[in-house]
């Protein structure tokens, strides 16, 4: 609250109290208030400064000749590197085209994904499909969809730092293998984890960043998670602006 707002509120309370008690206003000294210290709401969420653990397997930035989507799925399925393995029903490695124009990265599986082993199903998944279709994309034709963590955090909580760090090598392998034209991060956790930033999604959306892997530099666009759009319709418009941006960037890369 600003000093001015506090002064107005205090005057109002003083006047109300005086009239109730004495039937008229008393002469009072001006209050001396200071502005509250403010924090940008977009910077409030925790940062996901992902550092891969030292004891993680070697997953270099370049594709290993023997690597494949099938190998990644097998490794994810066998993985017990973090606590989420104990509570998941099915791991959700990802799905889509082996030559995607766009790789969509979400936060982690929810209940529907956990029970099916597929990413972005349920209402949020249907909305994501519609968003992609609106700019001529299709999940299994020219997109690949994955998450930052491959196993469901219980109760749909945010994944924790150590869980993200343990799982990040799988995502890097996927990106190195798929080499999408553009990465679309859906939501804050995906954006912060991939870009290693503490900024909120409001500050990150609407412009391109870069993710380097090997010699490739892949443009990264961040937008709102479909679940957030379902909760708050006002996010539809900016999400649509992001999609238009993605479409035009894609068109220029494919020229
Ligand atoms: Fe392994 Fe990732 Fe699942 Fe954790 S979330 S158990 S690191 S696959």
Short mmCIF file of C-alpha atoms and ligand atoms in Angstrom, two decimals:
data_model
loop_
_atom_site.label_atom_id
_atom_site.label_comp_id
_atom_site.label_asym_id
_atom_site.label_seq_id
_atom_site.Cartn_x
_atom_site.Cartn_y
_atom_site.Cartn_z
CA UNK A 1 0.00 0.00 0.00
CA UNK A 2 1.29 3.50 -0.79
CA UNK A 3 1.71 6.24 1.83
CA UNK A 4 -1.10 8.19 0.16
CA UNK A 5 -3.50 5.24 0.32
CA UNK A 6 -2.65 4.68 3.98
CA UNK A 7 -3.23 8.39 4.76
CA UNK A 8 -6.67 8.35 3.08
CA UNK A 9 -7.64 5.17 4.94
CA UNK A 10 -6.43 6.57 8.28
CA UNK A 11 -8.34 9.84 7.73
CA UNK A 12 -11.48 7.89 6.94
CA UNK A 13 -11.14 5.74 10.07
CA UNK A 14 -10.40 8.80 12.24
CA UNK A 15 -13.42 10.69 10.90
CA UNK A 16 -15.72 7.70 11.30
CA UNK A 17 -14.53 7.14 14.86
CA UNK A 18 -14.82 10.85 15.77
CA UNK A 19 -18.37 11.17 14.45
CA UNK A 20 -19.47 8.00 16.17
CA UNK A 21 -17.91 9.04 19.47
CA UNK A 22 -18.21 12.85 19.56
CA UNK A 23 -20.63 13.70 16.76
CA UNK A 24 -18.01 15.87 15.03
CA UNK A 25 -14.49 15.64 13.69
CA UNK A 26 -11.56 16.40 16.00
CA UNK A 27 -8.48 18.27 14.88
CA UNK A 28 -5.75 15.69 14.34
CA UNK A 29 -2.10 15.76 13.29
CA UNK A 30 -1.42 14.28 9.84
CA UNK A 31 -0.24 10.69 9.98
CA UNK A 32 3.21 10.02 8.57
CA UNK A 33 3.17 6.85 6.56
CA UNK A 34 5.70 5.28 4.26
CA UNK A 35 5.07 3.27 1.10
CA UNK A 36 5.18 -0.51 1.59
CA UNK A 37 8.13 -2.19 -0.03
CA UNK A 38 6.80 -3.77 -3.18
CA UNK A 39 7.73 -6.97 -4.93
CA UNK A 40 6.91 -7.55 -8.56
CA UNK A 41 4.24 -10.26 -8.56
CA UNK A 42 5.79 -11.83 -11.62
CA UNK A 43 9.03 -12.38 -9.72
CA UNK A 44 7.45 -13.96 -6.66
CA UNK A 45 7.50 -17.59 -7.80
CA UNK A 46 10.52 -19.60 -6.86
CA UNK A 47 13.24 -19.84 -9.44
CA UNK A 48 14.03 -23.19 -10.93
CA UNK A 49 17.77 -22.86 -11.26
CA UNK A 50 18.33 -26.35 -12.48
CA UNK A 51 21.79 -27.74 -12.12
CA UNK A 52 22.20 -31.33 -13.12
CA UNK A 53 23.49 -33.42 -10.22
CA UNK A 54 27.13 -34.42 -10.39
CA UNK A 55 26.29 -38.10 -10.22
CA UNK A 56 23.80 -37.98 -13.09
CA UNK A 57 24.66 -40.09 -16.13
CA UNK A 58 26.58 -38.41 -18.91
CA UNK A 59 24.12 -36.95 -21.36
CA UNK A 60 26.14 -34.70 -23.63
CA UNK A 61 24.54 -32.00 -25.70
CA UNK A 62 24.92 -33.94 -28.89
CA UNK A 63 22.85 -36.92 -29.90
CA UNK A 64 24.56 -40.20 -29.23
CA UNK A 65 24.39 -42.43 -32.25
CA UNK A 66 22.71 -45.16 -30.24
CA UNK A 67 20.12 -42.86 -28.66
CA UNK A 68 16.51 -42.97 -29.75
CA UNK A 69 13.09 -42.01 -28.48
CA UNK A 70 12.52 -45.67 -27.65
CA UNK A 71 15.70 -45.73 -25.56
CA UNK A 72 14.60 -42.61 -23.70
CA UNK A 73 11.17 -44.12 -23.02
CA UNK A 74 12.83 -47.28 -21.71
CA UNK A 75 15.18 -45.28 -19.47
CA UNK A 76 12.34 -43.12 -18.12
CA UNK A 77 10.26 -46.22 -17.45
CA UNK A 78 13.10 -47.82 -15.50
CA UNK A 79 14.06 -44.61 -13.72
CA UNK A 80 13.96 -44.28 -9.95
CA UNK A 81 16.28 -41.29 -9.71
CA UNK A 82 13.90 -39.18 -7.65
CA UNK A 83 11.10 -39.68 -5.16
CA UNK A 84 8.37 -39.27 -7.77
CA UNK A 85 9.02 -42.82 -8.99
CA UNK A 86 7.48 -44.15 -5.79
CA UNK A 87 4.16 -42.36 -6.16
CA UNK A 88 3.58 -42.32 -9.91
CA UNK A 89 1.23 -44.77 -11.62
CA UNK A 90 2.78 -44.53 -15.09
CA UNK A 91 5.72 -42.46 -16.23
CA UNK A 92 4.93 -39.98 -18.99
CA UNK A 93 7.98 -39.70 -21.23
CA UNK A 94 6.35 -37.71 -24.05
CA UNK A 95 4.88 -38.30 -27.47
CA UNK A 96 4.70 -36.89 -30.96
CA UNK A 97 6.61 -36.52 -34.17
CA UNK A 98 10.26 -37.54 -34.41
CA UNK A 99 10.78 -34.46 -36.61
CA UNK A 100 8.73 -31.84 -34.79
CA UNK A 101 8.40 -28.25 -35.85
CA UNK A 102 7.46 -27.38 -32.30
CA UNK A 103 8.31 -29.12 -29.05
CA UNK A 104 5.86 -28.25 -26.30
CA UNK A 105 7.23 -28.56 -22.79
CA UNK A 106 4.89 -28.56 -19.82
CA UNK A 107 5.52 -28.87 -16.13
CA UNK A 108 4.70 -32.46 -15.22
CA UNK A 109 1.98 -35.08 -15.51
CA UNK A 110 -1.36 -34.57 -13.79
CA UNK A 111 -3.85 -37.22 -12.76
CA UNK A 112 -5.07 -37.98 -16.31
CA UNK A 113 -1.54 -38.21 -17.63
CA UNK A 114 -0.43 -40.37 -14.70
CA UNK A 115 -3.19 -42.90 -15.39
CA UNK A 116 -2.67 -43.03 -19.17
CA UNK A 117 1.08 -42.49 -19.54
CA UNK A 118 0.39 -39.78 -22.13
CA UNK A 119 1.22 -36.06 -21.86
CA UNK A 120 -1.42 -33.33 -21.91
CA UNK A 121 -4.61 -35.34 -21.93
CA UNK A 122 -7.79 -34.23 -20.18
CA UNK A 123 -9.21 -30.74 -20.49
CA UNK A 124 -5.88 -28.95 -20.53
CA UNK A 125 -4.65 -31.32 -23.21
CA UNK A 126 -7.73 -30.72 -25.32
CA UNK A 127 -7.15 -27.00 -25.06
CA UNK A 128 -3.50 -27.42 -25.99
CA UNK A 129 -4.56 -29.38 -29.08
CA UNK A 130 -6.94 -26.59 -30.03
CA UNK A 131 -4.24 -23.96 -29.49
CA UNK A 132 -1.86 -25.88 -31.74
CA UNK A 133 -4.54 -26.48 -34.36
CA UNK A 134 -5.31 -22.75 -34.45
CA UNK A 135 -1.88 -22.17 -35.96
CA UNK A 136 -1.83 -25.23 -38.19
CA UNK A 137 -0.02 -27.63 -35.86
CA UNK A 138 -0.98 -31.09 -34.69
CA UNK A 139 0.46 -33.05 -31.79
CA UNK A 140 1.34 -36.28 -33.55
CA UNK A 141 2.03 -34.81 -36.98
CA UNK A 142 4.44 -31.95 -36.43
CA UNK A 143 4.80 -31.49 -32.67
CA UNK A 144 6.37 -33.35 -29.78
CA UNK A 145 4.94 -32.94 -26.30
CA UNK A 146 6.90 -33.56 -23.13
CA UNK A 147 7.20 -32.35 -19.58
CA UNK A 148 9.97 -31.09 -17.33
CA UNK A 149 9.43 -34.07 -15.00
CA UNK A 150 8.21 -37.36 -16.36
CA UNK A 151 6.41 -38.58 -13.25
CA UNK A 152 3.47 -36.99 -11.49
CA UNK A 153 4.15 -34.86 -8.43
CA UNK A 154 1.59 -35.98 -5.81
CA UNK A 155 -1.47 -33.76 -5.51
CA UNK A 156 -0.40 -31.78 -8.58
CA UNK A 157 2.12 -29.81 -6.56
CA UNK A 158 4.99 -28.10 -8.36
CA UNK A 159 7.96 -30.36 -8.95
CA UNK A 160 10.80 -29.70 -6.53
CA UNK A 161 14.29 -28.59 -7.46
CA UNK A 162 15.91 -31.98 -6.94
CA UNK A 163 13.17 -33.71 -8.95
CA UNK A 164 13.61 -31.30 -11.85
CA UNK A 165 17.38 -31.64 -11.70
CA UNK A 166 17.16 -35.45 -11.69
CA UNK A 167 14.81 -35.50 -14.66
CA UNK A 168 16.38 -32.74 -16.74
CA UNK A 169 18.86 -35.03 -18.53
CA UNK A 170 15.93 -36.88 -20.12
CA UNK A 171 14.59 -33.62 -21.50
CA UNK A 172 18.00 -32.69 -22.84
CA UNK A 173 18.26 -36.03 -24.59
CA UNK A 174 14.83 -35.47 -26.12
CA UNK A 175 15.72 -31.97 -27.32
CA UNK A 176 19.09 -33.13 -28.68
CA UNK A 177 17.41 -35.93 -30.57
CA UNK A 178 14.36 -34.08 -31.83
CA UNK A 179 15.97 -30.72 -32.65
CA UNK A 180 12.64 -28.89 -32.97
CA UNK A 181 12.48 -25.62 -34.86
CA UNK A 182 10.95 -23.93 -31.82
CA UNK A 183 10.34 -24.86 -28.20
CA UNK A 184 7.10 -23.68 -26.61
CA UNK A 185 7.20 -23.67 -22.81
CA UNK A 186 3.73 -23.99 -21.31
CA UNK A 187 3.65 -22.31 -17.93
CA UNK A 188 6.00 -20.91 -15.34
CA UNK A 189 7.72 -24.07 -14.17
CA UNK A 190 8.65 -25.16 -17.68
CA UNK A 191 9.84 -21.67 -18.60
CA UNK A 192 11.89 -21.17 -15.45
CA UNK A 193 13.42 -24.62 -15.60
CA UNK A 194 14.47 -24.46 -19.22
CA UNK A 195 15.67 -20.87 -19.20
CA UNK A 196 17.18 -21.07 -15.72
CA UNK A 197 15.53 -17.91 -14.53
CA UNK A 198 13.49 -16.76 -11.59
CA UNK A 199 11.28 -14.47 -13.66
CA UNK A 200 7.55 -15.13 -13.71
CA UNK A 201 5.59 -16.17 -16.77
CA UNK A 202 4.18 -12.66 -17.26
CA UNK A 203 7.70 -11.35 -17.71
CA UNK A 204 8.83 -14.24 -19.91
CA UNK A 205 5.96 -14.59 -22.37
CA UNK A 206 5.69 -12.60 -25.58
CA UNK A 207 9.33 -12.72 -26.66
CA UNK A 208 11.82 -15.31 -27.84
CA UNK A 209 14.70 -16.69 -25.81
CA UNK A 210 17.30 -19.24 -26.86
CA UNK A 211 18.18 -22.73 -25.70
CA UNK A 212 21.55 -23.98 -26.87
CA UNK A 213 22.23 -27.66 -27.26
CA UNK A 214 25.37 -28.77 -29.04
CA UNK A 215 25.76 -26.42 -31.97
CA UNK A 216 22.04 -25.84 -32.26
CA UNK A 217 20.39 -22.72 -30.90
CA UNK A 218 16.67 -23.26 -30.58
CA UNK A 219 14.26 -20.33 -30.13
CA UNK A 220 12.12 -20.66 -27.01
CA UNK A 221 8.75 -19.00 -26.57
CA UNK A 222 6.90 -19.12 -23.26
CA UNK A 223 3.19 -18.83 -22.76
CA UNK A 224 0.55 -19.68 -20.20
CA UNK A 225 -0.17 -23.28 -19.31
CA UNK A 226 -3.54 -24.41 -20.74
CA UNK A 227 -4.70 -25.22 -17.20
CA UNK A 228 -4.10 -21.59 -16.23
CA UNK A 229 -6.07 -20.43 -19.28
CA UNK A 230 -8.94 -22.70 -18.28
CA UNK A 231 -8.93 -21.12 -14.82
CA UNK A 232 -8.62 -17.55 -16.07
CA UNK A 233 -10.23 -16.66 -19.39
CA UNK A 234 -8.45 -13.30 -19.50
CA UNK A 235 -5.26 -15.19 -20.37
CA UNK A 236 -6.74 -16.33 -23.67
CA UNK A 237 -5.94 -13.11 -25.47
CA UNK A 238 -2.23 -12.92 -24.52
CA UNK A 239 -1.87 -16.67 -25.17
CA UNK A 240 -3.30 -16.10 -28.65
CA UNK A 241 -0.77 -13.29 -29.19
CA UNK A 242 1.98 -15.74 -28.22
CA UNK A 243 0.67 -18.33 -30.67
CA UNK A 244 0.64 -15.77 -33.48
CA UNK A 245 4.23 -14.92 -32.62
CA UNK A 246 5.14 -18.59 -32.74
CA UNK A 247 3.45 -19.00 -36.10
CA UNK A 248 5.27 -16.07 -37.68
CA UNK A 249 8.66 -17.17 -36.27
CA UNK A 250 8.06 -20.67 -37.56
CA UNK A 251 7.15 -19.35 -40.99
CA UNK A 252 10.34 -17.29 -41.16
CA UNK A 253 12.49 -20.28 -40.10
CA UNK A 254 10.92 -22.48 -42.76
CA UNK A 255 11.30 -19.96 -45.61
FE1 LIG B 1 13.12 -40.49 -12.94
FE2 LIG B 1 12.17 -38.17 -13.82
FE3 LIG B 1 10.48 -39.98 -12.86
FE4 LIG B 1 12.12 -38.69 -11.21
S1 LIG B 1 10.49 -37.75 -12.42
S2 LIG B 1 11.74 -40.88 -11.24
S3 LIG B 1 13.97 -38.45 -12.50
S4 LIG B 1 11.74 -40.20 -14.69
#
